[in-house]
Amino acid sequence: MRKIVAALSMGLILTGATVYASPAAEFERGAVVLEVGGAFNSKVKGQGYMNLDADGDSGYKYSVTAGLSDKFALQYKHGDFKSVYKTVTVPSLGSLTTYAEAEPTDIQLLYKINPNLVLTTGYEHTKISYGRFVESATRSAFHIGLTGTHKIDDKTTLFATILTGKDVDFKEAGVSYKLSPRSAFTVSYAERKVKDMDLKIARVPQTSKVDYTMTGITCMFATRI
C-alpha cells in the first residue's frame, strides 16, 4: 500500500506542477494561449500515517489562458496521472494489484502588476483515487501568489512562482524560450505541498491523514491559438 500511495502522489507533481503564470501568457483581450506537456525525474515524500519516499511515472497536463485585457487573464488547468500497476500487501485484504490516479484542476485569475510581476489568485481541486481498494480523496483550496520574470534576451526569460493557501503551497523556478512570435518552450523545477490528504482503505474502520511534498522537472510547449 505504501508503494501505491507514493506512486499516486506523484500525480500531483506530474499533473499539478505546471507554470501558473507562465511567461507565455498573453495579456491582451481575446488572446488565447494553449500549453501542453508533462514532467520527469519526479519524486514524492509523505509524512503522517505513512512515511513515504518514491519515484513516479509521467502523465499529461494542459492549460488554457485567455487574455481579458492588458492587465487581466483567466486560466484553466487540468491534468491526469496514472501510476504503474503495483502488487502490495494490505492488512486484512492480503496481496492486491492495482494502480493509482490523480486529477488536479485549477481555475485562476492573473493580474499583471507590471511587466515583470504577475499576481495570481484562484481555486485548486485535486482528486486522488487508488482503484477500488482505497476510497477517492479530494483537496480543494483557494490560493494566492506572485510570479516574477526577468528577460535575459529577446527570446529567453527566467521566472519564479510562489503560491500559498490553506494546506497547499507551490514553488517553481524555470526558463522560457521563445520559439516563434506565437510559441514558446518552458522548462522548470517545481515543489508542491499538499497537507491533510485523506487515506481510507476499504474495510478498515479508520481515516488517516498524510502530508505530501512533491518535486519534479516540468516541460511545457505553449502556442497562441
mmCIF file with all atom_site columns, C-alpha atoms in Angstrom:
data_model
loop_
_atom_site.group_PDB
_atom_site.id
_atom_site.type_symbol
_atom_site.label_atom_id
_atom_site.label_alt_id
_atom_site.label_comp_id
_atom_site.label_asym_id
_atom_site.label_entity_id
_atom_site.label_seq_id
_atom_site.pdbx_PDB_ins_code
_atom_site.Cartn_x
_atom_site.Cartn_y
_atom_site.Cartn_z
_atom_site.occupancy
_atom_site.B_iso_or_equiv
_atom_site.pdbx_formal_charge
_atom_site.auth_seq_id
_atom_site.auth_comp_id
_atom_site.auth_asym_id
_atom_site.auth_atom_id
_atom_site.pdbx_PDB_model_num
ATOM 1   C CA . MET A 1 1   ? 0.000   0.000  0.000   1.00 0.00 ? 1   MET A CA 1
ATOM 2   C CA . ARG A 1 2   ? 2.890   2.380  0.667   1.00 0.00 ? 2   ARG A CA 1
ATOM 3   C CA . LYS A 1 3   ? 4.073   1.943  -2.915  1.00 0.00 ? 3   LYS A CA 1
ATOM 4   C CA . ILE A 1 4   ? 0.589   2.605  -4.244  1.00 0.00 ? 4   ILE A CA 1
ATOM 5   C CA . VAL A 1 5   ? 0.168   5.765  -2.146  1.00 0.00 ? 5   VAL A CA 1
ATOM 6   C CA . ALA A 1 6   ? 3.602   7.019  -3.168  1.00 0.00 ? 6   ALA A CA 1
ATOM 7   C CA . ALA A 1 7   ? 3.053   6.302  -6.846  1.00 0.00 ? 7   ALA A CA 1
ATOM 8   C CA . LEU A 1 8   ? -0.310  8.040  -6.742  1.00 0.00 ? 8   LEU A CA 1
ATOM 9   C CA . SER A 1 9   ? 1.106   11.072 -5.039  1.00 0.00 ? 9   SER A CA 1
ATOM 10  C CA . MET A 1 10  ? 3.395   11.595 -7.990  1.00 0.00 ? 10  MET A CA 1
ATOM 11  C CA . GLY A 1 11  ? 0.358   12.579 -9.972  1.00 0.00 ? 11  GLY A CA 1
ATOM 12  C CA . LEU A 1 12  ? 0.201   15.801 -8.030  1.00 0.00 ? 12  LEU A CA 1
ATOM 13  C CA . ILE A 1 13  ? 3.603   16.736 -9.371  1.00 0.00 ? 13  ILE A CA 1
ATOM 14  C CA . LEU A 1 14  ? 3.242   15.235 -12.798 1.00 0.00 ? 14  LEU A CA 1
ATOM 15  C CA . THR A 1 15  ? -0.063  16.971 -13.437 1.00 0.00 ? 15  THR A CA 1
ATOM 16  C CA . GLY A 1 16  ? -0.045  19.787 -10.942 1.00 0.00 ? 16  GLY A CA 1
ATOM 17  C CA . ALA A 1 17  ? 3.395   21.365 -11.168 1.00 0.00 ? 17  ALA A CA 1
ATOM 18  C CA . THR A 1 18  ? 2.817   23.412 -14.273 1.00 0.00 ? 18  THR A CA 1
ATOM 19  C CA . VAL A 1 19  ? 3.629   27.088 -14.696 1.00 0.00 ? 19  VAL A CA 1
ATOM 20  C CA . TYR A 1 20  ? 0.829   29.051 -13.033 1.00 0.00 ? 20  TYR A CA 1
ATOM 21  C CA . ALA A 1 21  ? 1.579   32.401 -14.671 1.00 0.00 ? 21  ALA A CA 1
ATOM 22  C CA . SER A 1 22  ? 3.928   31.384 -17.430 1.00 0.00 ? 22  SER A CA 1
ATOM 23  C CA . PRO A 1 23  ? 5.793   33.992 -19.489 1.00 0.00 ? 23  PRO A CA 1
ATOM 24  C CA . ALA A 1 24  ? 3.760   32.563 -22.394 1.00 0.00 ? 24  ALA A CA 1
ATOM 25  C CA . ALA A 1 25  ? 0.551   34.122 -21.003 1.00 0.00 ? 25  ALA A CA 1
ATOM 26  C CA . GLU A 1 26  ? -0.799  36.925 -23.215 1.00 0.00 ? 26  GLU A CA 1
ATOM 27  C CA . PHE A 1 27  ? -2.345  39.966 -21.507 1.00 0.00 ? 27  PHE A CA 1
ATOM 28  C CA . GLU A 1 28  ? -4.376  41.099 -24.479 1.00 0.00 ? 28  GLU A CA 1
ATOM 29  C CA . ARG A 1 29  ? -8.135  40.985 -24.959 1.00 0.00 ? 29  ARG A CA 1
ATOM 30  C CA . GLY A 1 30  ? -9.061  37.906 -26.978 1.00 0.00 ? 30  GLY A CA 1
ATOM 31  C CA . ALA A 1 31  ? -5.599  36.307 -26.911 1.00 0.00 ? 31  ALA A CA 1
ATOM 32  C CA . VAL A 1 32  ? -5.698  32.562 -26.118 1.00 0.00 ? 32  VAL A CA 1
ATOM 33  C CA . VAL A 1 33  ? -2.601  30.514 -25.229 1.00 0.00 ? 33  VAL A CA 1
ATOM 34  C CA . LEU A 1 34  ? -2.599  26.694 -25.034 1.00 0.00 ? 34  LEU A CA 1
ATOM 35  C CA . GLU A 1 35  ? 0.141   24.902 -23.051 1.00 0.00 ? 35  GLU A CA 1
ATOM 36  C CA . VAL A 1 36  ? 0.672   21.128 -23.131 1.00 0.00 ? 36  VAL A CA 1
ATOM 37  C CA . GLY A 1 37  ? 3.355   18.922 -21.642 1.00 0.00 ? 37  GLY A CA 1
ATOM 38  C CA . GLY A 1 38  ? 4.459   16.634 -18.838 1.00 0.00 ? 38  GLY A CA 1
ATOM 39  C CA . ALA A 1 39  ? 7.152   16.066 -16.213 1.00 0.00 ? 39  ALA A CA 1
ATOM 40  C CA . PHE A 1 40  ? 10.074  13.777 -15.426 1.00 0.00 ? 40  PHE A CA 1
ATOM 41  C CA . ASN A 1 41  ? 12.502  12.955 -12.596 1.00 0.00 ? 41  ASN A CA 1
ATOM 42  C CA . SER A 1 42  ? 9.604   13.382 -10.157 1.00 0.00 ? 42  SER A CA 1
ATOM 43  C CA . LYS A 1 43  ? 9.739   12.366 -6.514  1.00 0.00 ? 43  LYS A CA 1
ATOM 44  C CA . VAL A 1 44  ? 7.390   12.380 -3.537  1.00 0.00 ? 44  VAL A CA 1
ATOM 45  C CA . LYS A 1 45  ? 7.753   12.297 0.244   1.00 0.00 ? 45  LYS A CA 1
ATOM 46  C CA . GLY A 1 46  ? 4.849   11.643 2.577   1.00 0.00 ? 46  GLY A CA 1
ATOM 47  C CA . GLN A 1 47  ? 4.650   12.185 6.317   1.00 0.00 ? 47  GLN A CA 1
ATOM 48  C CA . GLY A 1 48  ? 1.915   11.238 8.741   1.00 0.00 ? 48  GLY A CA 1
ATOM 49  C CA . TYR A 1 49  ? 0.150   7.896  8.929   1.00 0.00 ? 49  TYR A CA 1
ATOM 50  C CA . MET A 1 50  ? 2.765   6.648  6.449   1.00 0.00 ? 50  MET A CA 1
ATOM 51  C CA . ASN A 1 51  ? 6.302   7.875  5.734   1.00 0.00 ? 51  ASN A CA 1
ATOM 52  C CA . LEU A 1 52  ? 6.987   7.613  2.004   1.00 0.00 ? 52  LEU A CA 1
ATOM 53  C CA . ASP A 1 53  ? 9.826   8.285  -0.439  1.00 0.00 ? 53  ASP A CA 1
ATOM 54  C CA . ALA A 1 54  ? 9.286   7.161  -4.035  1.00 0.00 ? 54  ALA A CA 1
ATOM 55  C CA . ASP A 1 55  ? 9.645   7.931  -7.739  1.00 0.00 ? 55  ASP A CA 1
ATOM 56  C CA . GLY A 1 56  ? 6.746   8.163  -10.170 1.00 0.00 ? 56  GLY A CA 1
ATOM 57  C CA . ASP A 1 57  ? 5.761   7.800  -13.845 1.00 0.00 ? 57  ASP A CA 1
ATOM 58  C CA . SER A 1 58  ? 4.761   10.551 -16.288 1.00 0.00 ? 58  SER A CA 1
ATOM 59  C CA . GLY A 1 59  ? 1.289   11.771 -17.119 1.00 0.00 ? 59  GLY A CA 1
ATOM 60  C CA . TYR A 1 60  ? -0.143  14.597 -19.210 1.00 0.00 ? 60  TYR A CA 1
ATOM 61  C CA . LYS A 1 61  ? -1.333  18.125 -18.468 1.00 0.00 ? 61  LYS A CA 1
ATOM 62  C CA . TYR A 1 62  ? -2.543  21.220 -20.258 1.00 0.00 ? 62  TYR A CA 1
ATOM 63  C CA . SER A 1 63  ? -3.642  24.773 -19.587 1.00 0.00 ? 63  SER A CA 1
ATOM 64  C CA . VAL A 1 64  ? -5.621  27.402 -21.482 1.00 0.00 ? 64  VAL A CA 1
ATOM 65  C CA . THR A 1 65  ? -5.045  31.085 -20.722 1.00 0.00 ? 65  THR A CA 1
ATOM 66  C CA . ALA A 1 66  ? -7.385  33.739 -22.156 1.00 0.00 ? 66  ALA A CA 1
ATOM 67  C CA . GLY A 1 67  ? -6.441  37.406 -22.139 1.00 0.00 ? 67  GLY A CA 1
ATOM 68  C CA . LEU A 1 68  ? -9.215  39.661 -20.815 1.00 0.00 ? 68  LEU A CA 1
ATOM 69  C CA . SER A 1 69  ? -7.384  42.986 -21.110 1.00 0.00 ? 69  SER A CA 1
ATOM 70  C CA . ASP A 1 70  ? -3.857  44.393 -20.944 1.00 0.00 ? 70  ASP A CA 1
ATOM 71  C CA . LYS A 1 71  ? -3.908  43.657 -17.175 1.00 0.00 ? 71  LYS A CA 1
ATOM 72  C CA . PHE A 1 72  ? -6.072  40.560 -16.636 1.00 0.00 ? 72  PHE A CA 1
ATOM 73  C CA . ALA A 1 73  ? -6.112  36.963 -17.909 1.00 0.00 ? 73  ALA A CA 1
ATOM 74  C CA . LEU A 1 74  ? -8.156  33.895 -16.954 1.00 0.00 ? 74  LEU A CA 1
ATOM 75  C CA . GLN A 1 75  ? -6.512  30.457 -16.759 1.00 0.00 ? 75  GLN A CA 1
ATOM 76  C CA . TYR A 1 76  ? -7.842  26.889 -16.650 1.00 0.00 ? 76  TYR A CA 1
ATOM 77  C CA . LYS A 1 77  ? -5.561  23.919 -15.991 1.00 0.00 ? 77  LYS A CA 1
ATOM 78  C CA . HIS A 1 78  ? -6.174  20.179 -15.864 1.00 0.00 ? 78  HIS A CA 1
ATOM 79  C CA . GLY A 1 79  ? -4.079  17.048 -15.758 1.00 0.00 ? 79  GLY A CA 1
ATOM 80  C CA . ASP A 1 80  ? -4.268  13.300 -15.324 1.00 0.00 ? 80  ASP A CA 1
ATOM 81  C CA . PHE A 1 81  ? -1.753  10.780 -13.992 1.00 0.00 ? 81  PHE A CA 1
ATOM 82  C CA . LYS A 1 82  ? -1.843  7.012  -13.623 1.00 0.00 ? 82  LYS A CA 1
ATOM 83  C CA . SER A 1 83  ? 0.805   5.035  -11.817 1.00 0.00 ? 83  SER A CA 1
ATOM 84  C CA . VAL A 1 84  ? 2.169   1.688  -12.959 1.00 0.00 ? 84  VAL A CA 1
ATOM 85  C CA . TYR A 1 85  ? 0.410   -1.362 -11.561 1.00 0.00 ? 85  TYR A CA 1
ATOM 86  C CA . LYS A 1 86  ? 1.758   -2.492 -8.186  1.00 0.00 ? 86  LYS A CA 1
ATOM 87  C CA . THR A 1 87  ? 1.268   -5.625 -6.095  1.00 0.00 ? 87  THR A CA 1
ATOM 88  C CA . VAL A 1 88  ? 1.153   -4.756 -2.407  1.00 0.00 ? 88  VAL A CA 1
ATOM 89  C CA . THR A 1 89  ? 0.098   -6.383 0.852   1.00 0.00 ? 89  THR A CA 1
ATOM 90  C CA . VAL A 1 90  ? -2.728  -4.606 2.684   1.00 0.00 ? 90  VAL A CA 1
ATOM 91  C CA . PRO A 1 91  ? -3.723  -5.540 6.261   1.00 0.00 ? 91  PRO A CA 1
ATOM 92  C CA . SER A 1 92  ? -6.978  -7.533 6.286   1.00 0.00 ? 92  SER A CA 1
ATOM 93  C CA . LEU A 1 93  ? -7.055  -7.626 2.473   1.00 0.00 ? 93  LEU A CA 1
ATOM 94  C CA . GLY A 1 94  ? -3.893  -9.563 1.573   1.00 0.00 ? 94  GLY A CA 1
ATOM 95  C CA . SER A 1 95  ? -1.943  -9.055 -1.677  1.00 0.00 ? 95  SER A CA 1
ATOM 96  C CA . LEU A 1 96  ? -3.532  -6.711 -4.220  1.00 0.00 ? 96  LEU A CA 1
ATOM 97  C CA . THR A 1 97  ? -2.528  -5.466 -7.676  1.00 0.00 ? 97  THR A CA 1
ATOM 98  C CA . THR A 1 98  ? -3.852  -2.033 -8.608  1.00 0.00 ? 98  THR A CA 1
ATOM 99  C CA . TYR A 1 99  ? -2.898  1.413  -9.884  1.00 0.00 ? 99  TYR A CA 1
ATOM 100 C CA . ALA A 1 100 ? -3.244  4.979  -8.639  1.00 0.00 ? 100 ALA A CA 1
ATOM 101 C CA . GLU A 1 101 ? -4.575  8.125  -10.340 1.00 0.00 ? 101 GLU A CA 1
ATOM 102 C CA . ALA A 1 102 ? -4.549  11.881 -9.667  1.00 0.00 ? 102 ALA A CA 1
ATOM 103 C CA . GLU A 1 103 ? -6.636  14.547 -11.415 1.00 0.00 ? 103 GLU A CA 1
ATOM 104 C CA . PRO A 1 104 ? -5.902  18.180 -10.476 1.00 0.00 ? 104 PRO A CA 1
ATOM 105 C CA . THR A 1 105 ? -7.927  21.113 -11.819 1.00 0.00 ? 105 THR A CA 1
ATOM 106 C CA . ASP A 1 106 ? -7.109  24.819 -11.330 1.00 0.00 ? 106 ASP A CA 1
ATOM 107 C CA . ILE A 1 107 ? -9.068  27.959 -12.229 1.00 0.00 ? 107 ILE A CA 1
ATOM 108 C CA . GLN A 1 108 ? -7.277  31.247 -11.635 1.00 0.00 ? 108 GLN A CA 1
ATOM 109 C CA . LEU A 1 109 ? -7.228  34.952 -12.396 1.00 0.00 ? 109 LEU A CA 1
ATOM 110 C CA . LEU A 1 110 ? -3.931  36.589 -13.371 1.00 0.00 ? 110 LEU A CA 1
ATOM 111 C CA . TYR A 1 111 ? -3.270  40.292 -12.838 1.00 0.00 ? 111 TYR A CA 1
ATOM 112 C CA . LYS A 1 112 ? -0.227  41.963 -14.364 1.00 0.00 ? 112 LYS A CA 1
ATOM 113 C CA . ILE A 1 113 ? 1.102   44.380 -11.753 1.00 0.00 ? 113 ILE A CA 1
ATOM 114 C CA . ASN A 1 114 ? 3.923   45.474 -14.050 1.00 0.00 ? 114 ASN A CA 1
ATOM 115 C CA . PRO A 1 115 ? 5.856   43.907 -16.981 1.00 0.00 ? 115 PRO A CA 1
ATOM 116 C CA . ASN A 1 116 ? 7.888   41.757 -14.558 1.00 0.00 ? 116 ASN A CA 1
ATOM 117 C CA . LEU A 1 117 ? 5.348   40.822 -11.865 1.00 0.00 ? 117 LEU A CA 1
ATOM 118 C CA . VAL A 1 118 ? 2.032   38.924 -12.027 1.00 0.00 ? 118 VAL A CA 1
ATOM 119 C CA . LEU A 1 119 ? -0.425  38.365 -9.163  1.00 0.00 ? 119 LEU A CA 1
ATOM 120 C CA . THR A 1 120 ? -2.290  35.023 -9.206  1.00 0.00 ? 120 THR A CA 1
ATOM 121 C CA . THR A 1 121 ? -5.485  34.235 -7.294  1.00 0.00 ? 121 THR A CA 1
ATOM 122 C CA . GLY A 1 122 ? -7.502  31.085 -7.830  1.00 0.00 ? 122 GLY A CA 1
ATOM 123 C CA . TYR A 1 123 ? -9.065  27.826 -6.789  1.00 0.00 ? 123 TYR A CA 1
ATOM 124 C CA . GLU A 1 124 ? -7.487  24.378 -6.981  1.00 0.00 ? 124 GLU A CA 1
ATOM 125 C CA . HIS A 1 125 ? -9.111  20.963 -6.691  1.00 0.00 ? 125 HIS A CA 1
ATOM 126 C CA . THR A 1 126 ? -7.282  17.644 -6.712  1.00 0.00 ? 126 THR A CA 1
ATOM 127 C CA . LYS A 1 127 ? -8.928  14.222 -6.812  1.00 0.00 ? 127 LYS A CA 1
ATOM 128 C CA . ILE A 1 128 ? -6.908  11.171 -5.799  1.00 0.00 ? 128 ILE A CA 1
ATOM 129 C CA . SER A 1 129 ? -8.076  7.607  -6.399  1.00 0.00 ? 129 SER A CA 1
ATOM 130 C CA . TYR A 1 130 ? -6.482  4.188  -5.888  1.00 0.00 ? 130 TYR A CA 1
ATOM 131 C CA . GLY A 1 131 ? -8.794  1.883  -7.799  1.00 0.00 ? 131 GLY A CA 1
ATOM 132 C CA . ARG A 1 132 ? -11.492 0.065  -5.815  1.00 0.00 ? 132 ARG A CA 1
ATOM 133 C CA . PHE A 1 133 ? -9.371  -0.756 -2.759  1.00 0.00 ? 133 PHE A CA 1
ATOM 134 C CA . VAL A 1 134 ? -8.979  2.788  -1.362  1.00 0.00 ? 134 VAL A CA 1
ATOM 135 C CA . GLU A 1 135 ? -11.672 5.462  -1.350  1.00 0.00 ? 135 GLU A CA 1
ATOM 136 C CA . SER A 1 136 ? -11.125 8.555  -3.512  1.00 0.00 ? 136 SER A CA 1
ATOM 137 C CA . ALA A 1 137 ? -9.868  11.655 -1.696  1.00 0.00 ? 137 ALA A CA 1
ATOM 138 C CA . THR A 1 138 ? -10.007 15.337 -2.648  1.00 0.00 ? 138 THR A CA 1
ATOM 139 C CA . ARG A 1 139 ? -8.314  18.538 -1.567  1.00 0.00 ? 139 ARG A CA 1
ATOM 140 C CA . SER A 1 140 ? -9.773  21.929 -2.527  1.00 0.00 ? 140 SER A CA 1
ATOM 141 C CA . ALA A 1 141 ? -8.385  25.335 -1.610  1.00 0.00 ? 141 ALA A CA 1
ATOM 142 C CA . PHE A 1 142 ? -8.067  28.953 -2.666  1.00 0.00 ? 142 PHE A CA 1
ATOM 143 C CA . HIS A 1 143 ? -4.534  30.139 -3.298  1.00 0.00 ? 143 HIS A CA 1
ATOM 144 C CA . ILE A 1 144 ? -2.746  33.429 -3.937  1.00 0.00 ? 144 ILE A CA 1
ATOM 145 C CA . GLY A 1 145 ? 0.784   34.263 -5.036  1.00 0.00 ? 145 GLY A CA 1
ATOM 146 C CA . LEU A 1 146 ? 3.197   36.016 -7.376  1.00 0.00 ? 146 LEU A CA 1
ATOM 147 C CA . THR A 1 147 ? 5.212   35.243 -10.495 1.00 0.00 ? 147 THR A CA 1
ATOM 148 C CA . GLY A 1 148 ? 8.283   37.318 -11.255 1.00 0.00 ? 148 GLY A CA 1
ATOM 149 C CA . THR A 1 149 ? 10.047  37.344 -14.631 1.00 0.00 ? 149 THR A CA 1
ATOM 150 C CA . HIS A 1 150 ? 13.407  38.608 -15.890 1.00 0.00 ? 150 HIS A CA 1
ATOM 151 C CA . LYS A 1 151 ? 14.363  38.785 -19.569 1.00 0.00 ? 151 LYS A CA 1
ATOM 152 C CA . ILE A 1 152 ? 17.842  37.555 -20.472 1.00 0.00 ? 152 ILE A CA 1
ATOM 153 C CA . ASP A 1 153 ? 17.445  38.479 -24.141 1.00 0.00 ? 153 ASP A CA 1
ATOM 154 C CA . ASP A 1 154 ? 14.682  38.771 -26.760 1.00 0.00 ? 154 ASP A CA 1
ATOM 155 C CA . LYS A 1 155 ? 13.975  35.012 -26.608 1.00 0.00 ? 155 LYS A CA 1
ATOM 156 C CA . THR A 1 156 ? 14.904  33.864 -23.092 1.00 0.00 ? 156 THR A CA 1
ATOM 157 C CA . THR A 1 157 ? 13.026  34.689 -19.880 1.00 0.00 ? 157 THR A CA 1
ATOM 158 C CA . LEU A 1 158 ? 13.693  33.498 -16.330 1.00 0.00 ? 158 LEU A CA 1
ATOM 159 C CA . PHE A 1 159 ? 10.729  33.202 -13.951 1.00 0.00 ? 159 PHE A CA 1
ATOM 160 C CA . ALA A 1 160 ? 9.822   32.175 -10.403 1.00 0.00 ? 160 ALA A CA 1
ATOM 161 C CA . THR A 1 161 ? 6.418   31.494 -8.829  1.00 0.00 ? 161 THR A CA 1
ATOM 162 C CA . ILE A 1 162 ? 5.267   31.254 -5.205  1.00 0.00 ? 162 ILE A CA 1
ATOM 163 C CA . LEU A 1 163 ? 1.664   30.321 -4.294  1.00 0.00 ? 163 LEU A CA 1
ATOM 164 C CA . THR A 1 164 ? 0.094   29.557 -0.946  1.00 0.00 ? 164 THR A CA 1
ATOM 165 C CA . GLY A 1 165 ? -3.294  28.652 0.502   1.00 0.00 ? 165 GLY A CA 1
ATOM 166 C CA . LYS A 1 166 ? -4.878  26.595 3.262   1.00 0.00 ? 166 LYS A CA 1
ATOM 167 C CA . ASP A 1 167 ? -2.962  23.289 3.370   1.00 0.00 ? 167 ASP A CA 1
ATOM 168 C CA . VAL A 1 168 ? -1.380  23.936 -0.070  1.00 0.00 ? 168 VAL A CA 1
ATOM 169 C CA . ASP A 1 169 ? 1.912   25.527 -1.173  1.00 0.00 ? 169 ASP A CA 1
ATOM 170 C CA . PHE A 1 170 ? 3.643   25.759 -4.534  1.00 0.00 ? 170 PHE A CA 1
ATOM 171 C CA . LYS A 1 171 ? 7.088   26.985 -5.647  1.00 0.00 ? 171 LYS A CA 1
ATOM 172 C CA . GLU A 1 172 ? 8.549   26.952 -9.145  1.00 0.00 ? 172 GLU A CA 1
ATOM 173 C CA . ALA A 1 173 ? 11.550  28.389 -10.984 1.00 0.00 ? 173 ALA A CA 1
ATOM 174 C CA . GLY A 1 174 ? 12.495  27.981 -14.619 1.00 0.00 ? 174 GLY A CA 1
ATOM 175 C CA . VAL A 1 175 ? 13.265  29.394 -18.031 1.00 0.00 ? 175 VAL A CA 1
ATOM 176 C CA . SER A 1 176 ? 11.049  30.049 -21.047 1.00 0.00 ? 176 SER A CA 1
ATOM 177 C CA . TYR A 1 177 ? 12.486  30.145 -24.578 1.00 0.00 ? 177 TYR A CA 1
ATOM 178 C CA . LYS A 1 178 ? 10.575  31.857 -27.393 1.00 0.00 ? 178 LYS A CA 1
ATOM 179 C CA . LEU A 1 179 ? 10.465  29.582 -30.437 1.00 0.00 ? 179 LEU A CA 1
ATOM 180 C CA . SER A 1 180 ? 8.491   31.960 -32.652 1.00 0.00 ? 180 SER A CA 1
ATOM 181 C CA . PRO A 1 181 ? 6.222   35.014 -32.275 1.00 0.00 ? 181 PRO A CA 1
ATOM 182 C CA . ARG A 1 182 ? 3.391   32.582 -31.395 1.00 0.00 ? 182 ARG A CA 1
ATOM 183 C CA . SER A 1 183 ? 5.100   29.744 -29.474 1.00 0.00 ? 183 SER A CA 1
ATOM 184 C CA . ALA A 1 184 ? 7.480   29.021 -26.587 1.00 0.00 ? 184 ALA A CA 1
ATOM 185 C CA . PHE A 1 185 ? 9.047   26.121 -24.701 1.00 0.00 ? 185 PHE A CA 1
ATOM 186 C CA . THR A 1 186 ? 9.365   26.149 -20.896 1.00 0.00 ? 186 THR A CA 1
ATOM 187 C CA . VAL A 1 187 ? 11.490  24.055 -18.528 1.00 0.00 ? 187 VAL A CA 1
ATOM 188 C CA . SER A 1 188 ? 11.088  24.449 -14.763 1.00 0.00 ? 188 SER A CA 1
ATOM 189 C CA . TYR A 1 189 ? 11.672  22.816 -11.391 1.00 0.00 ? 189 TYR A CA 1
ATOM 190 C CA . ALA A 1 190 ? 8.703   22.756 -9.022  1.00 0.00 ? 190 ALA A CA 1
ATOM 191 C CA . GLU A 1 191 ? 7.831   21.800 -5.468  1.00 0.00 ? 191 GLU A CA 1
ATOM 192 C CA . ARG A 1 192 ? 4.246   21.315 -4.357  1.00 0.00 ? 192 ARG A CA 1
ATOM 193 C CA . LYS A 1 193 ? 2.961   20.591 -0.852  1.00 0.00 ? 193 LYS A CA 1
ATOM 194 C CA . VAL A 1 194 ? -0.493  19.250 -0.028  1.00 0.00 ? 194 VAL A CA 1
ATOM 195 C CA . LYS A 1 195 ? -1.392  18.669 3.616   1.00 0.00 ? 195 LYS A CA 1
ATOM 196 C CA . ASP A 1 196 ? -4.001  16.558 5.405   1.00 0.00 ? 196 ASP A CA 1
ATOM 197 C CA . MET A 1 197 ? -4.937  14.326 2.475   1.00 0.00 ? 197 MET A CA 1
ATOM 198 C CA . ASP A 1 198 ? -7.361  11.580 3.485   1.00 0.00 ? 198 ASP A CA 1
ATOM 199 C CA . LEU A 1 199 ? -6.268  7.953  3.333   1.00 0.00 ? 199 LEU A CA 1
ATOM 200 C CA . LYS A 1 200 ? -9.076  5.419  3.853   1.00 0.00 ? 200 LYS A CA 1
ATOM 201 C CA . ILE A 1 201 ? -8.500  1.765  2.985   1.00 0.00 ? 201 ILE A CA 1
ATOM 202 C CA . ALA A 1 202 ? -11.530 -0.366 2.150   1.00 0.00 ? 202 ALA A CA 1
ATOM 203 C CA . ARG A 1 203 ? -12.867 -2.378 5.116   1.00 0.00 ? 203 ARG A CA 1
ATOM 204 C CA . VAL A 1 204 ? -10.522 -0.596 7.546   1.00 0.00 ? 204 VAL A CA 1
ATOM 205 C CA . PRO A 1 205 ? -12.629 1.500  10.003  1.00 0.00 ? 205 PRO A CA 1
ATOM 206 C CA . GLN A 1 206 ? -10.208 4.420  10.119  1.00 0.00 ? 206 GLN A CA 1
ATOM 207 C CA . THR A 1 207 ? -9.446  7.523  8.032   1.00 0.00 ? 207 THR A CA 1
ATOM 208 C CA . SER A 1 208 ? -5.822  8.649  8.292   1.00 0.00 ? 208 SER A CA 1
ATOM 209 C CA . LYS A 1 209 ? -4.024  11.795 7.129   1.00 0.00 ? 209 LYS A CA 1
ATOM 210 C CA . VAL A 1 210 ? -0.851  12.204 5.071   1.00 0.00 ? 210 VAL A CA 1
ATOM 211 C CA . ASP A 1 211 ? 1.146   15.351 4.139   1.00 0.00 ? 211 ASP A CA 1
ATOM 212 C CA . TYR A 1 212 ? 2.868   15.187 0.737   1.00 0.00 ? 212 TYR A CA 1
ATOM 213 C CA . THR A 1 213 ? 5.875   17.081 -0.649  1.00 0.00 ? 213 THR A CA 1
ATOM 214 C CA . MET A 1 214 ? 6.304   16.609 -4.393  1.00 0.00 ? 214 MET A CA 1
ATOM 215 C CA . THR A 1 215 ? 9.114   17.748 -6.682  1.00 0.00 ? 215 THR A CA 1
ATOM 216 C CA . GLY A 1 216 ? 9.777   17.426 -10.393 1.00 0.00 ? 216 GLY A CA 1
ATOM 217 C CA . ILE A 1 217 ? 11.046  18.954 -13.633 1.00 0.00 ? 217 ILE A CA 1
ATOM 218 C CA . THR A 1 218 ? 8.282   20.211 -15.911 1.00 0.00 ? 218 THR A CA 1
ATOM 219 C CA . CYS A 1 219 ? 8.438   20.682 -19.703 1.00 0.00 ? 219 CYS A CA 1
ATOM 220 C CA . MET A 1 220 ? 5.657   22.630 -21.457 1.00 0.00 ? 220 MET A CA 1
ATOM 221 C CA . PHE A 1 221 ? 5.060   23.743 -25.044 1.00 0.00 ? 221 PHE A CA 1
ATOM 222 C CA . ALA A 1 222 ? 2.942   26.884 -25.457 1.00 0.00 ? 222 ALA A CA 1
ATOM 223 C CA . THR A 1 223 ? 1.281   28.242 -28.574 1.00 0.00 ? 223 THR A CA 1
ATOM 224 C CA . ARG A 1 224 ? -1.114  31.094 -29.247 1.00 0.00 ? 224 ARG A CA 1
ATOM 225 C CA . ILE A 1 225 ? -4.296  29.854 -30.901 1.00 0.00 ? 225 ILE A CA 1
#
